[in-house]
Each structure stands twice: as structure tokens, then as C-alpha cells.
Amino acid sequence: MNLDSKIPAGPLEEKWQRHKNELKLVSPANKRKFKILVVGTGLAGASAAATLAELGYNVHVFTYHDSPRRAHSIAAQGGINAAKNYPNDGDSVWRLFYDTIKGGDFRSREANVYRLAEVSVNIIDQCVAQGVPFAREYSGYLDNRSFGGAQVSRTFYARGQTGQQLLLGAYQALMRMVDARRITLWTREEMLDLVVIDGHAKGIITRNLVTGEIRRHAGDAVLLCTGGYSNVFFLSTNAKNSNVTAIYRAYKRGAGFANPCFTQIHPTCIPPSGEYQSKLTLMSESLRNDGRIWVPKKAGDQRPPNEIPEEERDYYLERLYPSYGNLSPRDIASRAAKRVCDEGRGVGPGGLGVYLDFSDAIKRLGRDVIEQRYGNLFEMYERITGENPYEVPMRIYPAPHYTMGGLWVDYNLMSTIPGLHVLGEANFSDHGANRLGASALMQGLADGYFIIPYTLGHYLASHPKMEVTTDHPEFQRVEEEARARLERLMAAKGRRTVMSFHRELGKLMWDNCGMSRTADGLRTALERIPVLRAEFWENVLVPGSGQELNQNLEYAGRVADFLEFAELMCLDALHREESCGGHFREEYQTPDGEALRKDNDFAYVAVWEYTGPDLPPRLHKEPLVFENVKLTVRSYK
């Protein structure tokens, strides 16, 4: 497996411009001859498809939703980062770069992160031109607010629905190209597998979710923009349909999977309320700008929050991390919440919660200002919990959210399979071991609007055009394998529902590979996952048929992939004998409970290669070289 990152030479500040100058180009007359398959229509997929179609490529877009605008990017709430320094508070491209490198606990590439910070300033202009209704100050200028892991205000936002507004901008650009017949849109179409011919990605196999029809699609390149895999934990902030299938099937076709154990636990989510809950709800990190997080100082204090006097409250983030306080990075804030709850000071049912209190901000700013900033989030919280956060504090607890791991890509966003490019959360490239808040939207749009239009052309211009059709024997072979997998699921006729297996897997993963991990716990998971997987294939019940709308069959295929992928996650977590970012091994921590990195041993990207059924994956390592920042102990105190 070749892990050539293709990072350009030269000073950090000049790498991207130099690289663009050296990339090969496809002429306008030739672009229409290339067919590009884009899987996924979130921010990365929609922006990439729209931009490539504008350039003249023949683009086919696939989404399992009934409309591209239902992609999970709409769920992002708090904002998008950009180093524009509008508040004049000292921000810069360099500072955003450094905050991101540090926030990821020094486990990401310098060149990729600097490019992301550099491109961020263009994203805002692009989105404003599309009509995205960012919040504005009284003067009319775009407003900014703070997010975790930064001491400047660089986050642009649209109340608590920034992801939705950004996706609408990308969606309208996408649909404009559909109307111009430069994009062919395939809705309710799920990718089942990747077709690799002569070592290059040349197509996909899909299933129409309404009719059950299996289809072959050939193209000159494939772009996977399919999001993350936090639903491996069952309970997460992700939409229920979010899954690992597209990138995991690509992994089994030869794409390296990088850092699968790097998963993010978001500190600001509504706690679970019962055993049969099916998902968790995110409360934007932006709430931590004005909300103060606390628990009672005394364990077991069951008094209502408004009856606990100030001197008996522990504002533990402000106490532990005075420089950043309530805006400490997500991994640090999540572990701190778990720690106080483990001490018996948690609040709410089961003691799994901490308070997020807005009473000080309401007194200081007035209810109308808080309502203007966060009104839709407060309304959502009240609808779910029945509690009015203007009158009593919110209750929050950490939950699985974003995944920093994903398919390995080089500087051009190409995987280890030539022609297979991976964008947004589906790749591993920019966040290291922890993502800072408001950076997911930034990466998705940077990849789609400003990076892939250059780098995809370089791939197409660098290789002779292969005239491949869906009659190629490899298409037939991969389609037969996909059909056989579906038929095996339908033939099981067992006694357990798909959800029961997913729930059991999720609890196993949360307990042993969740917010904290131990070698013993990971080994326990690695023993139990194969047993659960074997039972799944023998005892799962999938009613109905494959020639109709069958959501049980869709779900079963995705859970089958989670049951394999979970083992890879645990292997990666077990091998990385250090703590960094969201990967917290209890054996490796400082005396005050912070993550203990081992830079001499683990300053690399762990890339796993599939070697075959029932065979252990092969580990490859891409060393991380830091020439512009100094590896330091990550501190927010």
C-alpha cells in the first residue's frame, strides 16, 4: 500500500498555491468527456458536484434521500470557522491553523490543516454570494462568536441552524446544474459496493430503495462524500440512516482506512432518557458562549438547580481550565463531565448529566438577546425535555458525534485506490485526534468548493482515459457479490430484529471503545464482536422482500458493516498505546487526568489494509512530520 501523501515542497504558506500551479489541467472541451460519480449530497458532496458541473464535467450524483437537501449536514447548528478576523481580535490564518493542529492533539498533517485555514476565508464569501443568511451586527457586518478551543471569535453562524442554511446554498447550486442538465441526480439510491478495474475506481453498484433494482454505474472517477460512522455506537447525534457502508466497502476493495478509533464525543447533548431511546440530540457548542456549566459540589445533591445556592455549585470547567473555561475543547469538556458524574455529582435521571445554565447571561444581556442568538435551540430543548431553559438550566451529557477517522487520502484527497477521492467527514485528513467545533462545515465546503476541482482534474489529466462500460466482467462480479449479500440477509429468517443487534453492538462499543478505553475492555470487545456478528448472520430477521421498499433490509446491510467495522475500530484503539484527543486510554494519563501522548512512538497516521475475510488487517504507518509547530503538552489551563 503506497502512502505517498504528495505534500508539496516549499514553505507552508506557499504549498497550496505552488501545488495549484503545478497541477495538470483538463481543457474545457475535454471536461465534458469525463463522467464523475459523486456519492452523498451533504456539504462536501453537493458543493463538489455543483462546482465540477459548473466546470463542465458530466456529473452523476447519488443520494439515499428523497431530496439532496435532507443530507445530515442540515443538523449542524452552531457555525463555521473562517480566519477573517472581522472582530479584529487577533485572528489570522496561522492562528486558525495552530488552533486546529493543537485541538487535534498534534495528530494531523501540517500541510492539510494550513490549507484548510487558508481556504476558509474564501468559503464565507462564496456562501454570502449564495445568499446564506449569516447573522449580522447592528452595523450590517457579519457577526462572529466563539467556539471551543479558541480564544478569538471566528465562527460565522445563522442562529442555531448554520448547517441547514449552508446546505441550502450548496443545494441550490446543485439543483441549478440539475436543471441545466449537467448533473444527473439519482435519489433514493444507495451505494452497495465499489468497482475497481485495473487498480482504478471505475464505478459503483447501487440499489434503488423504492423498487429494489440493482444498478451498475461506470465513471472515470468516484467521489465518496458519505459522512461519518458514529452510529456504530447506536446512540449518537447522527441521523439514524448515517452509516459506514460506502467507505467500509471501499476499504474492502483496497482503500486504506486511517485512524478508525479517532471518534469524537460531543459534550453538549441532551442526556438519554430511557433504555429504548433510538438516538441522541445535539445541543450546539455555541451555547457554551453564554451558558455556564456546573454540578453540585456535594455528591448526591438532588435539590432542584434553582434551589442550590451559588457557593454550593462547582463551575468545574472554569475551575480546571481558567484560560478557556466553558469553551474548552470538546474532548476535554466531555471527559471532565464524565469525571464529575463518576464522582456522584451528576444531575438528572441516573446521574448522567451536568447543568448548562443561562441565568447569568439572561441577567446580563436580557432574554431577548439570548432568544435572538439561540431561540430555536431553546425551543428544541423544551420540546424534547419539557423543561424551559429560560427558567431552569439545560441538562447535558457527552454523546458520540463526529468521526475524525476515515479513508486515508493524500494531499489531493485521493485514497490508496487511484480515482477514488474522499471528501469531508468520510476522509481522515484535517482534524487529527479531535475536531474543534465549527470546523466540520469548514472542511466539507473547502473540499468541495476549493480543493477537489483542482486535484480531480490533475488525476484525470495524468492517466490515459479508460473506456469502461458496465458490461465489463468486473461490474458483473461485484454486482453478483452485492446480490448474494442481500439474499443472505433475507434468507436468515431468524428471531431477532436488526435493531436489537445494533443496540447490543452500540452498548458494547460505548462501554469498551467510547469516551475512555482500556486494554482489557478493548480485548473484551474484540472477543465479543465476532460472536455477535456470527449470531447476526444466523438469527437476524429481515421481513419482506428485496424487490420493494424495505427499510429493514437497508438497515440490516448497514448493521452488518458496523459489526465488521467495530472490530477494526477496537484493533486500532488497542494498538495505539497512548492517549490523544478523543482517544483516551486510561492507562496513559497524566497525574491530573489529562491525555498522555507518546510522540516518539505514535506520531503517525495508522492506516489499515484489508487482507481478506477472517484475516487480520495489515497496519501501515504514515509518519507525521512537524516542521512549523512545536509538539507541546496540550494545555487549556
PDB file of N, CA and C in Angstrom, residues 446-498:
ATOM      1  N   ALA A 446     -14.643  23.369   2.055  1.00  0.00           N
ATOM      2  CA  ALA A 446     -13.304  23.558   1.486  1.00  0.00           C
ATOM      3  C   ALA A 446     -12.995  22.447   0.494  1.00  0.00           C
ATOM      4  N   ASP A 447     -13.264  21.208   0.878  1.00  0.00           N
ATOM      5  CA  ASP A 447     -13.003  20.078  -0.012  1.00  0.00           C
ATOM      6  C   ASP A 447     -13.808  20.177  -1.307  1.00  0.00           C
ATOM      7  N   GLY A 448     -15.104  20.530  -1.168  1.00  0.00           N
ATOM      8  CA  GLY A 448     -15.980  20.519  -2.336  1.00  0.00           C
ATOM      9  C   GLY A 448     -15.846  21.711  -3.248  1.00  0.00           C
ATOM     10  N   TYR A 449     -15.766  22.910  -2.677  1.00  0.00           N
ATOM     11  CA  TYR A 449     -15.729  24.124  -3.493  1.00  0.00           C
ATOM     12  C   TYR A 449     -14.324  24.468  -4.002  1.00  0.00           C
ATOM     13  N   PHE A 450     -13.292  24.207  -3.184  1.00  0.00           N
ATOM     14  CA  PHE A 450     -11.992  24.823  -3.462  1.00  0.00           C
ATOM     15  C   PHE A 450     -10.824  23.869  -3.630  1.00  0.00           C
ATOM     16  N   ILE A 451     -10.964  22.583  -3.294  1.00  0.00           N
ATOM     17  CA  ILE A 451      -9.827  21.668  -3.421  1.00  0.00           C
ATOM     18  C   ILE A 451     -10.048  20.642  -4.525  1.00  0.00           C
ATOM     19  N   ILE A 452     -11.133  19.877  -4.458  1.00  0.00           N
ATOM     20  CA  ILE A 452     -11.328  18.811  -5.446  1.00  0.00           C
ATOM     21  C   ILE A 452     -11.430  19.332  -6.879  1.00  0.00           C
ATOM     22  N   PRO A 453     -11.949  20.531  -7.151  1.00  0.00           N
ATOM     23  CA  PRO A 453     -11.969  20.986  -8.551  1.00  0.00           C
ATOM     24  C   PRO A 453     -10.579  21.078  -9.171  1.00  0.00           C
ATOM     25  N   TYR A 454      -9.556  21.343  -8.359  1.00  0.00           N
ATOM     26  CA  TYR A 454      -8.180  21.364  -8.870  1.00  0.00           C
ATOM     27  C   TYR A 454      -7.594  19.962  -8.944  1.00  0.00           C
ATOM     28  N   THR A 455      -7.721  19.206  -7.834  1.00  0.00           N
ATOM     29  CA  THR A 455      -6.983  17.952  -7.740  1.00  0.00           C
ATOM     30  C   THR A 455      -7.603  16.835  -8.574  1.00  0.00           C
ATOM     31  N   LEU A 456      -8.918  16.835  -8.755  1.00  0.00           N
ATOM     32  CA  LEU A 456      -9.534  15.823  -9.599  1.00  0.00           C
ATOM     33  C   LEU A 456      -9.056  15.964 -11.038  1.00  0.00           C
ATOM     34  N   GLY A 457      -8.989  17.200 -11.528  1.00  0.00           N
ATOM     35  CA  GLY A 457      -8.506  17.420 -12.891  1.00  0.00           C
ATOM     36  C   GLY A 457      -7.099  16.886 -13.085  1.00  0.00           C
ATOM     37  N   HIS A 458      -6.262  17.014 -12.045  1.00  0.00           N
ATOM     38  CA  HIS A 458      -4.888  16.506 -12.136  1.00  0.00           C
ATOM     39  C   HIS A 458      -4.895  14.991 -12.315  1.00  0.00           C
ATOM     40  N   TYR A 459      -5.740  14.289 -11.566  1.00  0.00           N
ATOM     41  CA  TYR A 459      -5.818  12.829 -11.733  1.00  0.00           C
ATOM     42  C   TYR A 459      -6.269  12.464 -13.135  1.00  0.00           C
ATOM     43  N   LEU A 460      -7.321  13.113 -13.614  1.00  0.00           N
ATOM     44  CA  LEU A 460      -7.854  12.772 -14.931  1.00  0.00           C
ATOM     45  C   LEU A 460      -6.848  13.060 -16.038  1.00  0.00           C
ATOM     46  N   ALA A 461      -6.091  14.143 -15.885  1.00  0.00           N
ATOM     47  CA  ALA A 461      -5.113  14.509 -16.910  1.00  0.00           C
ATOM     48  C   ALA A 461      -3.846  13.670 -16.835  1.00  0.00           C
ATOM     49  N   SER A 462      -3.641  12.982 -15.708  1.00  0.00           N
ATOM     50  CA  SER A 462      -2.399  12.238 -15.505  1.00  0.00           C
ATOM     51  C   SER A 462      -2.494  10.784 -15.934  1.00  0.00           C
ATOM     52  N   HIS A 463      -3.696  10.311 -16.245  1.00  0.00           N
ATOM     53  CA  HIS A 463      -3.868   8.907 -16.621  1.00  0.00           C
ATOM     54  C   HIS A 463      -4.638   8.810 -17.936  1.00  0.00           C
ATOM     55  N   PRO A 464      -4.227   7.899 -18.804  1.00  0.00           N
ATOM     56  CA  PRO A 464      -4.981   7.723 -20.059  1.00  0.00           C
ATOM     57  C   PRO A 464      -6.431   7.376 -19.771  1.00  0.00           C
ATOM     58  N   LYS A 465      -7.335   7.965 -20.520  1.00  0.00           N
ATOM     59  CA  LYS A 465      -8.762   7.714 -20.296  1.00  0.00           C
ATOM     60  C   LYS A 465      -9.096   6.264 -20.641  1.00  0.00           C
ATOM     61  N   MET A 466      -9.689   5.549 -19.661  1.00  0.00           N
ATOM     62  CA  MET A 466     -10.094   4.162 -19.869  1.00  0.00           C
ATOM     63  C   MET A 466     -11.571   4.135 -20.256  1.00  0.00           C
ATOM     64  N   GLU A 467     -11.865   3.578 -21.389  1.00  0.00           N
ATOM     65  CA  GLU A 467     -13.252   3.474 -21.840  1.00  0.00           C
ATOM     66  C   GLU A 467     -13.868   2.220 -21.219  1.00  0.00           C
ATOM     67  N   VAL A 468     -14.448   2.395 -20.067  1.00  0.00           N
ATOM     68  CA  VAL A 468     -15.030   1.284 -19.325  1.00  0.00           C
ATOM     69  C   VAL A 468     -16.539   1.405 -19.342  1.00  0.00           C
ATOM     70  N   THR A 469     -17.229   0.303 -19.634  1.00  0.00           N
ATOM     71  CA  THR A 469     -18.688   0.290 -19.596  1.00  0.00           C
ATOM     72  C   THR A 469     -19.153  -0.686 -18.522  1.00  0.00           C
ATOM     73  N   THR A 470     -20.426  -0.658 -18.248  1.00  0.00           N
ATOM     74  CA  THR A 470     -20.978  -1.537 -17.214  1.00  0.00           C
ATOM     75  C   THR A 470     -21.043  -2.989 -17.676  1.00  0.00           C
ATOM     76  N   ASP A 471     -20.668  -3.272 -18.925  1.00  0.00           N
ATOM     77  CA  ASP A 471     -20.600  -4.660 -19.401  1.00  0.00           C
ATOM     78  C   ASP A 471     -19.300  -5.335 -19.001  1.00  0.00           C
ATOM     79  N   HIS A 472     -18.384  -4.593 -18.452  1.00  0.00           N
ATOM     80  CA  HIS A 472     -17.103  -5.158 -18.045  1.00  0.00           C
ATOM     81  C   HIS A 472     -17.337  -6.284 -17.034  1.00  0.00           C
ATOM     82  N   PRO A 473     -16.571  -7.382 -17.126  1.00  0.00           N
ATOM     83  CA  PRO A 473     -16.781  -8.516 -16.205  1.00  0.00           C
ATOM     84  C   PRO A 473     -16.680  -8.153 -14.729  1.00  0.00           C
ATOM     85  N   GLU A 474     -15.884  -7.149 -14.410  1.00  0.00           N
ATOM     86  CA  GLU A 474     -15.742  -6.773 -13.002  1.00  0.00           C
ATOM     87  C   GLU A 474     -17.046  -6.198 -12.450  1.00  0.00           C
ATOM     88  N   PHE A 475     -17.799  -5.480 -13.288  1.00  0.00           N
ATOM     89  CA  PHE A 475     -19.107  -4.982 -12.844  1.00  0.00           C
ATOM     90  C   PHE A 475     -20.032  -6.146 -12.529  1.00  0.00           C
ATOM     91  N   GLN A 476     -20.005  -7.144 -13.382  1.00  0.00           N
ATOM     92  CA  GLN A 476     -20.868  -8.301 -13.155  1.00  0.00           C
ATOM     93  C   GLN A 476     -20.476  -9.022 -11.868  1.00  0.00           C
ATOM     94  N   ARG A 477     -19.173  -9.192 -11.646  1.00  0.00           N
ATOM     95  CA  ARG A 477     -18.711  -9.903 -10.450  1.00  0.00           C
ATOM     96  C   ARG A 477     -19.110  -9.165  -9.177  1.00  0.00           C
ATOM     97  N   VAL A 478     -18.894  -7.849  -9.142  1.00  0.00           N
ATOM     98  CA  VAL A 478     -19.210  -7.075  -7.939  1.00  0.00           C
ATOM     99  C   VAL A 478     -20.720  -7.032  -7.715  1.00  0.00           C
ATOM    100  N   GLU A 479     -21.488  -6.936  -8.794  1.00  0.00           N
ATOM    101  CA  GLU A 479     -22.943  -6.947  -8.644  1.00  0.00           C
ATOM    102  C   GLU A 479     -23.422  -8.271  -8.072  1.00  0.00           C
ATOM    103  N   GLU A 480     -22.851  -9.366  -8.543  1.00  0.00           N
ATOM    104  CA  GLU A 480     -23.251 -10.680  -8.029  1.00  0.00           C
ATOM    105  C   GLU A 480     -22.931 -10.798  -6.539  1.00  0.00           C
ATOM    106  N   GLU A 481     -21.795 -10.259  -6.127  1.00  0.00           N
ATOM    107  CA  GLU A 481     -21.451 -10.302  -4.708  1.00  0.00           C
ATOM    108  C   GLU A 481     -22.432  -9.465  -3.880  1.00  0.00           C
ATOM    109  N   ALA A 482     -22.839  -8.309  -4.410  1.00  0.00           N
ATOM    110  CA  ALA A 482     -23.801  -7.469  -3.704  1.00  0.00           C
ATOM    111  C   ALA A 482     -25.149  -8.163  -3.590  1.00  0.00           C
ATOM    112  N   ARG A 483     -25.581  -8.795  -4.669  1.00  0.00           N
ATOM    113  CA  ARG A 483     -26.853  -9.521  -4.630  1.00  0.00           C
ATOM    114  C   ARG A 483     -26.795 -10.662  -3.627  1.00  0.00           C
ATOM    115  N   ALA A 484     -25.683 -11.398  -3.632  1.00  0.00           N
ATOM    116  CA  ALA A 484     -25.560 -12.536  -2.725  1.00  0.00           C
ATOM    117  C   ALA A 484     -25.624 -12.084  -1.273  1.00  0.00           C
ATOM    118  N   ARG A 485     -25.054 -10.941  -0.985  1.00  0.00           N
ATOM    119  CA  ARG A 485     -25.082 -10.418   0.381  1.00  0.00           C
ATOM    120  C   ARG A 485     -26.516 -10.105   0.799  1.00  0.00           C
ATOM    121  N   LEU A 486     -27.275  -9.444  -0.088  1.00  0.00           N
ATOM    122  CA  LEU A 486     -28.664  -9.128   0.210  1.00  0.00           C
ATOM    123  C   LEU A 486     -29.493 -10.403   0.378  1.00  0.00           C
ATOM    124  N   GLU A 487     -29.254 -11.380  -0.489  1.00  0.00           N
ATOM    125  CA  GLU A 487     -30.018 -12.633  -0.417  1.00  0.00           C
ATOM    126  C   GLU A 487     -29.709 -13.383   0.873  1.00  0.00           C
ATOM    127  N   ARG A 488     -28.459 -13.297   1.320  1.00  0.00           N
ATOM    128  CA  ARG A 488     -28.102 -13.964   2.575  1.00  0.00           C
ATOM    129  C   ARG A 488     -28.819 -13.311   3.753  1.00  0.00           C
ATOM    130  N   LEU A 489     -28.936 -11.985   3.725  1.00  0.00           N
ATOM    131  CA  LEU A 489     -29.665 -11.292   4.783  1.00  0.00           C
ATOM    132  C   LEU A 489     -31.133 -11.711   4.783  1.00  0.00           C
ATOM    133  N   MET A 490     -31.736 -11.790   3.598  1.00  0.00           N
ATOM    134  CA  MET A 490     -33.148 -12.153   3.514  1.00  0.00           C
ATOM    135  C   MET A 490     -33.385 -13.604   3.916  1.00  0.00           C
ATOM    136  N   ALA A 491     -32.374 -14.457   3.711  1.00  0.00           N
ATOM    137  CA  ALA A 491     -32.559 -15.891   3.938  1.00  0.00           C
ATOM    138  C   ALA A 491     -32.398 -16.288   5.398  1.00  0.00           C
ATOM    139  N   ALA A 492     -31.875 -15.408   6.235  1.00  0.00           N
ATOM    140  CA  ALA A 492     -31.589 -15.800   7.620  1.00  0.00           C
ATOM    141  C   ALA A 492     -32.849 -16.259   8.353  1.00  0.00           C
ATOM    142  N   LYS A 493     -33.941 -15.489   8.244  1.00  0.00           N
ATOM    143  CA  LYS A 493     -35.228 -15.855   8.861  1.00  0.00           C
ATOM    144  C   LYS A 493     -35.082 -16.188  10.348  1.00  0.00           C
ATOM    145  N   GLY A 494     -34.339 -15.346  11.044  1.00  0.00           N
ATOM    146  CA  GLY A 494     -34.099 -15.602  12.457  1.00  0.00           C
ATOM    147  C   GLY A 494     -35.196 -15.043  13.345  1.00  0.00           C
ATOM    148  N   ARG A 495     -34.838 -14.793  14.618  1.00  0.00           N
ATOM    149  CA  ARG A 495     -35.821 -14.383  15.611  1.00  0.00           C
ATOM    150  C   ARG A 495     -35.529 -13.007  16.208  1.00  0.00           C
ATOM    151  N   ARG A 496     -34.384 -12.410  15.854  1.00  0.00           N
ATOM    152  CA  ARG A 496     -34.024 -11.121  16.442  1.00  0.00           C
ATOM    153  C   ARG A 496     -34.104 -10.011  15.410  1.00  0.00           C
ATOM    154  N   THR A 497     -34.556  -8.851  15.837  1.00  0.00           N
ATOM    155  CA  THR A 497     -34.634  -7.704  14.939  1.00  0.00           C
ATOM    156  C   THR A 497     -33.241  -7.143  14.686  1.00  0.00           C
ATOM    157  N   VAL A 498     -33.112  -6.424  13.586  1.00  0.00           N
ATOM    158  CA  VAL A 498     -31.844  -5.769  13.268  1.00  0.00           C
ATOM    159  C   VAL A 498     -31.483  -4.782  14.370  1.00  0.00           C
TER     160      VAL A 498
END
